[in-house]
Coordinates of C-alpha atoms in Angstrom, one line a residue:
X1 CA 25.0 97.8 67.9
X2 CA 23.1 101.3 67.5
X3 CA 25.9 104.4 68.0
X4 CA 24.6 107.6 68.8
X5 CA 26.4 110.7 68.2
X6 CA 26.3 113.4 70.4
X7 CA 28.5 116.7 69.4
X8 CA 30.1 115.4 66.4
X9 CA 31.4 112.6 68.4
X10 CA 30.4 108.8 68.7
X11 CA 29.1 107.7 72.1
X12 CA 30.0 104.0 73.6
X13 CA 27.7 102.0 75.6
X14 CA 28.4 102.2 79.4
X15 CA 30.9 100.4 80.9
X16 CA 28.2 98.3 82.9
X17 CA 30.8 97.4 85.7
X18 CA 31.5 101.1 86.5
X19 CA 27.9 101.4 86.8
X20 CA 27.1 98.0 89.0
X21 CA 23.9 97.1 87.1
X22 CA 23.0 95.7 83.4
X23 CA 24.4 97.1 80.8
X24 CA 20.9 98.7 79.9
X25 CA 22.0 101.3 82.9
X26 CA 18.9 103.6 83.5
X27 CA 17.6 102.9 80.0
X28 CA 16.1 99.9 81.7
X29 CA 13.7 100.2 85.1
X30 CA 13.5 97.3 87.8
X31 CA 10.4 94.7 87.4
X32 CA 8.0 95.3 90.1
X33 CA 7.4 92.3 92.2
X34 CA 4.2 90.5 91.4
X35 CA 1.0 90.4 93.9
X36 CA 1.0 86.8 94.3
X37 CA 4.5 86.0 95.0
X38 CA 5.1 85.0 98.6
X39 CA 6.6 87.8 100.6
X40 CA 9.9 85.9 103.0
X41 CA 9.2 88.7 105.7
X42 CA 5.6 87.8 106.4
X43 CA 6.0 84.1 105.9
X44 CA 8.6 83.8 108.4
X45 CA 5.8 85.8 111.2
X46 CA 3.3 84.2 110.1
X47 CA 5.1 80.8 111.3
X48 CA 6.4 82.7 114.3
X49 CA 2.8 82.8 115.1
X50 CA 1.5 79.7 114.9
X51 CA 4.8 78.1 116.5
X52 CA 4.4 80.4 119.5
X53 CA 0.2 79.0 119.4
X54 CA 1.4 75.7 119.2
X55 CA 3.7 75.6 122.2
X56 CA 1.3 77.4 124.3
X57 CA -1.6 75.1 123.4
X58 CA 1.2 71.5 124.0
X59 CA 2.0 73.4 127.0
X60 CA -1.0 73.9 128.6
X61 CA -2.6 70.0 127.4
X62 CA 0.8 69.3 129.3
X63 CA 0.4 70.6 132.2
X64 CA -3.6 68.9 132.4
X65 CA -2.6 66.0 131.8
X66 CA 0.7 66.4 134.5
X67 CA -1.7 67.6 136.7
X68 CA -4.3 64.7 136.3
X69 CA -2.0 61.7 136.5
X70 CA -1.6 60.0 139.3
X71 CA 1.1 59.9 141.6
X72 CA 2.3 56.3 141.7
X73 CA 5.6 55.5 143.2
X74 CA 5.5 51.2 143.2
X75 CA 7.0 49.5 145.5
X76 CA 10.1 50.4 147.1
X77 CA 12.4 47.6 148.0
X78 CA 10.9 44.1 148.8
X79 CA 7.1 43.1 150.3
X80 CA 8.0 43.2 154.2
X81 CA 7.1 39.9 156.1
X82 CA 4.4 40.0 158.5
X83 CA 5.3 40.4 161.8
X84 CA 3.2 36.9 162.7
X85 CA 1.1 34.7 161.3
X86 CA -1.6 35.5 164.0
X87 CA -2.5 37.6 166.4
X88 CA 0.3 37.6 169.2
X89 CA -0.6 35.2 172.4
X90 CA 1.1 36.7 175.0
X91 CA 2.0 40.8 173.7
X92 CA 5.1 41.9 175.4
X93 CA 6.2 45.3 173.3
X94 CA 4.5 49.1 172.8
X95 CA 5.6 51.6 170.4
X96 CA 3.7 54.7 170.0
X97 CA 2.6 55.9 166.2
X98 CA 1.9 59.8 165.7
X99 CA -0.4 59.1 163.0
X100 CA -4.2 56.5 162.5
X101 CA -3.3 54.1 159.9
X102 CA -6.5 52.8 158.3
X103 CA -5.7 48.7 158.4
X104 CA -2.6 46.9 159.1
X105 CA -2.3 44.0 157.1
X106 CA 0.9 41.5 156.4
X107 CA 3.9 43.7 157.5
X108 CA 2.1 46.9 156.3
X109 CA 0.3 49.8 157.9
X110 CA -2.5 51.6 155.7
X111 CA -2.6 55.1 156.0
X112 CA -5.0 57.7 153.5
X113 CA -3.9 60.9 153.1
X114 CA -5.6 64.1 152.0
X115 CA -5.8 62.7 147.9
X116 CA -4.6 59.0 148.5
X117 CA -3.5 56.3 150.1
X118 CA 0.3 55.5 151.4
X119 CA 1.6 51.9 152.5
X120 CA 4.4 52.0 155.6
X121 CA 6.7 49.5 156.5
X122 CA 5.6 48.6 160.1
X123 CA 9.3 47.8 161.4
X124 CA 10.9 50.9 159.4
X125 CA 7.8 53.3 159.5
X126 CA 9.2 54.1 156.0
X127 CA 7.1 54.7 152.9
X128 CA 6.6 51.4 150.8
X129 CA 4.1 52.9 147.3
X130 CA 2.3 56.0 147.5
X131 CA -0.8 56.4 145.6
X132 CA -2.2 60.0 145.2
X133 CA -4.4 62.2 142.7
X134 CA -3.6 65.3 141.2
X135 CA -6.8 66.5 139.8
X136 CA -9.3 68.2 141.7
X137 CA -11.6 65.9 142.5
X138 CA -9.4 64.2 144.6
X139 CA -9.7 64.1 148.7
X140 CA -9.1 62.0 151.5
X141 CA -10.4 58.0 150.5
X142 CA -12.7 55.8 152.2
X143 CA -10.8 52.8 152.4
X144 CA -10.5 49.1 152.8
X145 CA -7.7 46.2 153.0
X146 CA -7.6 42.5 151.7
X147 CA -4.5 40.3 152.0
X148 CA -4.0 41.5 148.2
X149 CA -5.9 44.6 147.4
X150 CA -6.0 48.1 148.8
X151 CA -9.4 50.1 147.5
X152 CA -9.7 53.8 147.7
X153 CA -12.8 55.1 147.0
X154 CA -13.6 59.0 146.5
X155 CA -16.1 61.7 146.9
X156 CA -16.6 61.9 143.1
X157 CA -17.0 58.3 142.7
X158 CA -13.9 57.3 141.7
X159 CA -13.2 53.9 142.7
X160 CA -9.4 52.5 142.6
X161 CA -8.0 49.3 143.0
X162 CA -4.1 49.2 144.0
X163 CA -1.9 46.1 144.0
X164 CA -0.8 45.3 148.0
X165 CA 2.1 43.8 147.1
X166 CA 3.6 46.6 144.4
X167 CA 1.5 49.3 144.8
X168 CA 1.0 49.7 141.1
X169 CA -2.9 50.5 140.3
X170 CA -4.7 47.5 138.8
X171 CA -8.2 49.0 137.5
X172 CA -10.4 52.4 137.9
X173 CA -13.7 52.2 137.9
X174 CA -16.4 55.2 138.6
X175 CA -20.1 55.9 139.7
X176 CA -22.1 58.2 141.7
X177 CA -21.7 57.8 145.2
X178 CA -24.7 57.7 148.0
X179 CA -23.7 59.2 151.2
X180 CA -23.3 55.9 152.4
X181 CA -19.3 55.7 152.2
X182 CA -18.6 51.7 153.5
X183 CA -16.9 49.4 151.4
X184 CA -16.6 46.0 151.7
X185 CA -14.0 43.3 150.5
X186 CA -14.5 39.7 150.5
X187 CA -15.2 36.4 148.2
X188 CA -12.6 38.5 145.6
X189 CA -15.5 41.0 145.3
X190 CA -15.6 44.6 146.4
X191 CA -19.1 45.0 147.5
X192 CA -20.0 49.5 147.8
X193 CA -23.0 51.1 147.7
X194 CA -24.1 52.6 144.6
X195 CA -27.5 55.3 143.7
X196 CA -30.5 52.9 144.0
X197 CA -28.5 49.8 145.1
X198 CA -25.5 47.7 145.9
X199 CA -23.2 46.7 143.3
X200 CA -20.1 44.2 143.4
X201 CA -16.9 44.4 141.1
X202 CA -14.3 42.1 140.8
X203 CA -11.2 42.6 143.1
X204 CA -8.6 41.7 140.3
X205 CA -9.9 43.3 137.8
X206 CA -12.6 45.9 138.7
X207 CA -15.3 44.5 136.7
X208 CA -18.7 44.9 137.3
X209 CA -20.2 41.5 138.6
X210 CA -23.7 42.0 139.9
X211 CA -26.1 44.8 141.2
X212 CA -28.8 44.3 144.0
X213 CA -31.9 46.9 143.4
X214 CA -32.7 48.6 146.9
X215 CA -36.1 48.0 148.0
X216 CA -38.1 51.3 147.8
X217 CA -37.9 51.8 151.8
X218 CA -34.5 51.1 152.3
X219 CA -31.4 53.5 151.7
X220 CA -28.2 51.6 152.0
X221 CA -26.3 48.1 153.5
X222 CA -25.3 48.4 156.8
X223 CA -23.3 45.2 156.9
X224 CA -22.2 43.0 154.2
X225 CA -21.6 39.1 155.0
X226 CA -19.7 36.3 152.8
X227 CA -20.8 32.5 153.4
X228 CA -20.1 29.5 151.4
X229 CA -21.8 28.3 148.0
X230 CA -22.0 31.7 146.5
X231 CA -23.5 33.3 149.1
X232 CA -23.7 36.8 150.0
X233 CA -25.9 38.4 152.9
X234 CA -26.2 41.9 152.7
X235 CA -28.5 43.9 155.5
X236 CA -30.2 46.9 154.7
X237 CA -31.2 49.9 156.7
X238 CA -34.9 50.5 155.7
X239 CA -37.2 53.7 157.0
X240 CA -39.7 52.4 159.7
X241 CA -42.0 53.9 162.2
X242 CA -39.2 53.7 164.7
X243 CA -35.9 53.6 162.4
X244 CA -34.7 50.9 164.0
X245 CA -35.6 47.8 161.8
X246 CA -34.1 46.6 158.2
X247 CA -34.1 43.7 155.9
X248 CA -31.2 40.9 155.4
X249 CA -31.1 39.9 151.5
X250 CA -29.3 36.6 150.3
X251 CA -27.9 37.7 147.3
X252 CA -26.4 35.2 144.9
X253 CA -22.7 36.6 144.5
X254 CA -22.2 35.3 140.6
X255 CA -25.3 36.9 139.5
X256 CA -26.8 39.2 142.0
X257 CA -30.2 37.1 142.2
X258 CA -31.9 37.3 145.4
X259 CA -32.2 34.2 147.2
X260 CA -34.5 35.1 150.5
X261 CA -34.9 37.8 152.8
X262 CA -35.6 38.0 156.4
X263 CA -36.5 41.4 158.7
X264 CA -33.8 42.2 161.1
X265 CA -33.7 44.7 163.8
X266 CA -29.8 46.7 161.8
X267 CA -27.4 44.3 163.9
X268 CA -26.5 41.6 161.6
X269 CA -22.9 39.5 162.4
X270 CA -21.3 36.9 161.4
X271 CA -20.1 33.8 163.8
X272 CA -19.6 31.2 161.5
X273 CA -19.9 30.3 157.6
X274 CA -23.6 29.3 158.5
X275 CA -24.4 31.3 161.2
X276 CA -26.0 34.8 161.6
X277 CA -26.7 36.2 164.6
X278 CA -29.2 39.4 165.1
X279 CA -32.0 41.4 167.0
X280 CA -36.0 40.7 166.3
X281 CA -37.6 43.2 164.9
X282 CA -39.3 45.4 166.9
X283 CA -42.1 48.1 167.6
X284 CA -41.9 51.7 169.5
X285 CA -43.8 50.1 172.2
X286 CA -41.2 47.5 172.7
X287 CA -37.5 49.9 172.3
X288 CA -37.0 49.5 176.1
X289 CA -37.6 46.4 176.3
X290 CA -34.7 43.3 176.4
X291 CA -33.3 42.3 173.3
X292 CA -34.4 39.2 171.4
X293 CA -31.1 37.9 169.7
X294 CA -31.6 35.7 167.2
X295 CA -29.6 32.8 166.1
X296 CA -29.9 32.0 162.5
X297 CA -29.0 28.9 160.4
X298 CA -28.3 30.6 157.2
X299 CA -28.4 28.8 153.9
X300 CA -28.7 29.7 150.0
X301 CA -32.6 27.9 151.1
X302 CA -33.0 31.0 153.6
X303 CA -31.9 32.0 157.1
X304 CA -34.5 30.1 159.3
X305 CA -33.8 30.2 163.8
X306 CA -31.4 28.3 165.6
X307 CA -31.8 29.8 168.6
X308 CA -33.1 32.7 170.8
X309 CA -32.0 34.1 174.1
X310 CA -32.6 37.6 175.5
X311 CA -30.0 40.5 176.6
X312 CA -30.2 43.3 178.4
X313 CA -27.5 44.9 177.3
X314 CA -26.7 44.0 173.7
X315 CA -24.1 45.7 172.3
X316 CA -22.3 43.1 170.0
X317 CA -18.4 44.3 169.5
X318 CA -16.8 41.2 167.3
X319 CA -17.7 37.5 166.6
X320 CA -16.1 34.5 165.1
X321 CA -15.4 30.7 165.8
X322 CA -19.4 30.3 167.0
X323 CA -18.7 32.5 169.7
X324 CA -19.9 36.8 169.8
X325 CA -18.4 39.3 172.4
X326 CA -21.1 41.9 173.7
X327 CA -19.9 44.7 176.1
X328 CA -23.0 45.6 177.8
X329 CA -23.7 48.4 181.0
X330 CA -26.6 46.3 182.5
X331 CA -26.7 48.7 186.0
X332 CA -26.7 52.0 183.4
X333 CA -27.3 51.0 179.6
X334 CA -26.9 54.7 178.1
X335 CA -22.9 55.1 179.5
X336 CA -20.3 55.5 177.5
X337 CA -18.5 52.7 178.8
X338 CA -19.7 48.6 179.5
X339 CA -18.7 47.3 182.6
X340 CA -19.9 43.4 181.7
X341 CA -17.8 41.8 178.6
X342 CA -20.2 38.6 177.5
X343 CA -19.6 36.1 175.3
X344 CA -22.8 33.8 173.9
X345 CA -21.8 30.2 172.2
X346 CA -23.9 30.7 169.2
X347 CA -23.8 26.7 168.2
X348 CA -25.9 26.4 171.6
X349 CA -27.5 29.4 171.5
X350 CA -26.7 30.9 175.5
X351 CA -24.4 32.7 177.5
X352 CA -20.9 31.4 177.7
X353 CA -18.9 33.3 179.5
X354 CA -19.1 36.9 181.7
X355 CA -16.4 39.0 182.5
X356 CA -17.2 42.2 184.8
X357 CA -14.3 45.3 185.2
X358 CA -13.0 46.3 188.5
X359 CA -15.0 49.3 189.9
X360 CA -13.6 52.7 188.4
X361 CA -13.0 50.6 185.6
X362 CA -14.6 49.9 182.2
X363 CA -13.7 48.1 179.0
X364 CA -13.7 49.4 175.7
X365 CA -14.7 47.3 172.1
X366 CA -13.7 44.1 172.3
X367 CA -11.8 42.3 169.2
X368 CA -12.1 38.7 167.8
X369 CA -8.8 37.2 166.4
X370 CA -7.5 33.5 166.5
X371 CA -9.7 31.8 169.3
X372 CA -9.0 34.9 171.2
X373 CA -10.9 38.0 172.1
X374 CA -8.5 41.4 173.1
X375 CA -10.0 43.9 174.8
X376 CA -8.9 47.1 176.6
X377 CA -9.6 47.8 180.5
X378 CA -9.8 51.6 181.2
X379 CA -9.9 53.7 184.1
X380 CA -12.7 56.0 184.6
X381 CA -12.1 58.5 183.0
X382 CA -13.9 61.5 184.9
X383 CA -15.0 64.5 183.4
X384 CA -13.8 67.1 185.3
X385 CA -10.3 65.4 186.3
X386 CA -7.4 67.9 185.9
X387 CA -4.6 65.0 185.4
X388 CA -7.0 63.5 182.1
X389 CA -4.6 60.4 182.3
X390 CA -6.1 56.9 181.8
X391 CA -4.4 54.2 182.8
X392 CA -5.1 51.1 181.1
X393 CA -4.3 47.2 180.8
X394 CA -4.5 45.2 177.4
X395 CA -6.4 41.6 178.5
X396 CA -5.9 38.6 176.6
X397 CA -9.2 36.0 176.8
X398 CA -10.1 33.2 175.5
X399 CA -12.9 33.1 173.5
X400 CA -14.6 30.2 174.5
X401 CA -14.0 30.1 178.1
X402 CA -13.8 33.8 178.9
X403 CA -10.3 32.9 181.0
X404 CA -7.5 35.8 181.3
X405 CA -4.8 34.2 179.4
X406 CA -2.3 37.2 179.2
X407 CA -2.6 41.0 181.2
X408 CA 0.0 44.2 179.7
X409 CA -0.4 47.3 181.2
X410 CA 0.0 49.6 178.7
X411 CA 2.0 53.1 178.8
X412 CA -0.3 55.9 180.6
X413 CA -1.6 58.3 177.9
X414 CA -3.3 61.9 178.2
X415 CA -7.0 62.0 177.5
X416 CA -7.4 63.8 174.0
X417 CA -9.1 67.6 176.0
X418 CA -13.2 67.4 175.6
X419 CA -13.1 63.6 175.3
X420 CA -15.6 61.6 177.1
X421 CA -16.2 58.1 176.2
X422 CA -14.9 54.3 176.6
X423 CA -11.2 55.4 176.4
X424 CA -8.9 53.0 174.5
X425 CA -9.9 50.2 172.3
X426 CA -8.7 47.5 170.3
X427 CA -9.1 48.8 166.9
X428 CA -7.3 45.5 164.9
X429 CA -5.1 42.3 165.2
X430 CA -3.8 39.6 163.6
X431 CA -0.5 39.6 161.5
X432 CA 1.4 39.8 164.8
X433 CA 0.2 43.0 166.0
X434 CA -2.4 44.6 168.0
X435 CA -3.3 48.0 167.5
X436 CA -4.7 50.1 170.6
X437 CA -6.2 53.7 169.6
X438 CA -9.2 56.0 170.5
X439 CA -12.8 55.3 169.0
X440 CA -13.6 58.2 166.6
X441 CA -10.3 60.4 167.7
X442 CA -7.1 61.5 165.5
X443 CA -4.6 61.0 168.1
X444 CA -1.8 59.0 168.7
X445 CA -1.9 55.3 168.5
X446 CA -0.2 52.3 170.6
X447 CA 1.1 49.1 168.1
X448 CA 1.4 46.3 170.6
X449 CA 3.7 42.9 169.8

């Protein structure tokens, strides 16, 4: 150790813990830090940083994605019963709904909403599933009903499949959609109209089956017929000199091959699995002339005539069982209501049955269900008529016979203001209920039992 004296005298080291650092007191400076050690301070905002950019960017992927799921509730509680296993015989019961359900179907009513689709329970009226889309595209469905399968198809193209039974969705599917908006269900397919054609997917699973190209001149299906052996029909609306004629395809429902094709006049139903019934084609020179309805036996061989008979008034409403219901206005053809409910036996090919209203009465459409045909006898409902209520009676007729097999005068109900047309009309039934509504109107609705 080095001693240093200062005025005669030896100096001592100093005491380093009276100073409080090393004992080289101020002899000794502190070591700067170096430049590339890590500074704590800026690490730790540096990392405040990026957590804070991390949360915001989870965050806001969260709330897309919460805002693009669907709404899907599932059942709740068990699949109601119907409320019968046909179409009730003799109706005896009216309850009045507040809102248009689109299909009722086992013990459910089908209802779309402004982004979905909602399932009641007909004896509750309580929700059973909801399904309903978060995401912009999303407004009210087109939709249609099987006895397992509810489709809801939207504006953008987005095409959904939903379990009846559980309301759970089974498949999504999407394509451009024509401005055509009808969907039709049948043979497990789901038959819609697509840009440039028709195309069917599967019901369970939502897979594309077939397509059928459009011909050139024609623009979309108006109807859309199932028959045995694989067998589709679908008829097409096609541009003519006096718009009023199309084309019936057979279609091959496995592959999408076409098997014939026969001109129609844009009426095409259904009576029986081999029979078609529609209107002759027709030219501008013949529009007010009668009808020519044409029987057809239809085939995967073709669609060749049966039978022909001529109307006057052919407006067909329903069909089924060999038998089609026309309500006609012979004495004024362009009325809003028909005063002659017809029914032609299409096996024979002539006029069954004719059933005319009461004067100051009309009926509205007619509906085919279990042998039976259900139509609605209105008042006239006048124009200027301060009261605007229409009384009405529910008829029950056999289909075959046209006989009156049960009358129900329904509850009188206040014409919807600047309505003018048939009045009430069966708009379904089967499942042990008949539902009675307006044509074209949002207004309340009658369930009869």
């Amino acid at each position: 150790m080095f001693l240093r004296q200062r005025g005669g005298k030896i100096a001592a080291p100093p005491d380093r813990e009276d100073q409080g650092v090393g004992w080289w007191g101020s002899v000794v400076t502190q070591i700067p830090r170096l430049l590339t050690e890590p500074d704590p301070a800026a690490m730790r905002k540096r990392m405040v940083f990026w957590v804070a950019v991390l949360v915001v960017l989870m965050s806001s992927l969260l709330v897309e994605w919460y805002m693009e799921r669907d709404v899907i509730t599932g059942n709740q509680g068990p699949f109601p019963a119907a409320l019968g296993s046909e179409a009730p015989v003799a109706p005896s019961h009216v309850s009045r709904q507040s809102y248009r359900p689109e299909a009722l179907v086992h013990g459910l009513s089908i209802v779309p909403t402004d982004s979905g689709v909602r399932a009641l329970n007909l004896r509750t009226g309580k929700e059973y599933w909801h399904y309903e889309r978060r995401d912009a595209g999303a407004d009210m469905p087109s939709d249609e009903v099987s006895a397992a399968t509810v489709v809801a198809w939207f504006d953008d193209g987005k095409l959904v499949g939903i379990d009846l039974r559980t309301g759970n969705v089974r498949w999504r599917t999407e394509f451009p959609r024509g401005g055509f908006q009808h969907i039709h269900m049948g043979a497990g397919q789901v038959v819609a109209h697509t840009p440039g054609g028709v195309a069917a997917f599967s019901e369970r699973s939502g897979k594309k089956l077939w397509t059928l190209r459009l011909p050139r001149s024609c623009k979309y299906p108006w109807a859309v017929h199932d028959l045995p052996e694989h067998l589709t029909a679908v008829e097409l609306g096609c541009e003519s000199s006096d718009d009023q004629n199309g084309v019936a395809i057979g279609v091959d429902n496995r592959t999408g091959a076409e098997l014939w094709k026969r001109a129609v006049r844009r009426e095409l139903d259904k009576t029986d699995n081999h029979t078609l019934v529609t209107v002759s084609p027709i030219t501008t020179s013949q529009l007010r002339e009668m009808a020519r309805v044409q029987v057809l036996d239809v085939d995967r061989k073709g669609a060749r005539l049966r039978a022909e008979f001529s109307s006057d008034s052919w407006a067909p409403d329903d069909a089924g069982d060999g038998i089609i219901i026309s309500g006609g206005n012979p004495e004024s053809p362009g009325s809003a209501g028909a005063s002659v409910l017809t029914g032609y036996d299409t096996q024979v090919g002539k006029r069954a049955w004719e059933r005319r209203a009461p004067a100051g009465n009309s009926f509205g459409f007619a509906k085919f269900a279990d042998g039976r045909v259900y139509v609605v006898q209105n008042s006239t409902i006048s124009e200027g008529d301060e009261s605007r209520v229409l009384h009405a009676d529910l008829l029950v007729l056999d289909a075959h016979s046209g006989d009156l097999l049960h009358r129900l005068r329904l509850p009188d109900m206040t014409v919807p203001r600047g309505f003018v047309g048939t009045g009430l009309t069966v708009r379904d039934a089967g499942d042990g209920v008949i539902r009675v509504g307006w044509p074209e109107a949002l207004h309340d609705e009658l369930f009869v039992t």
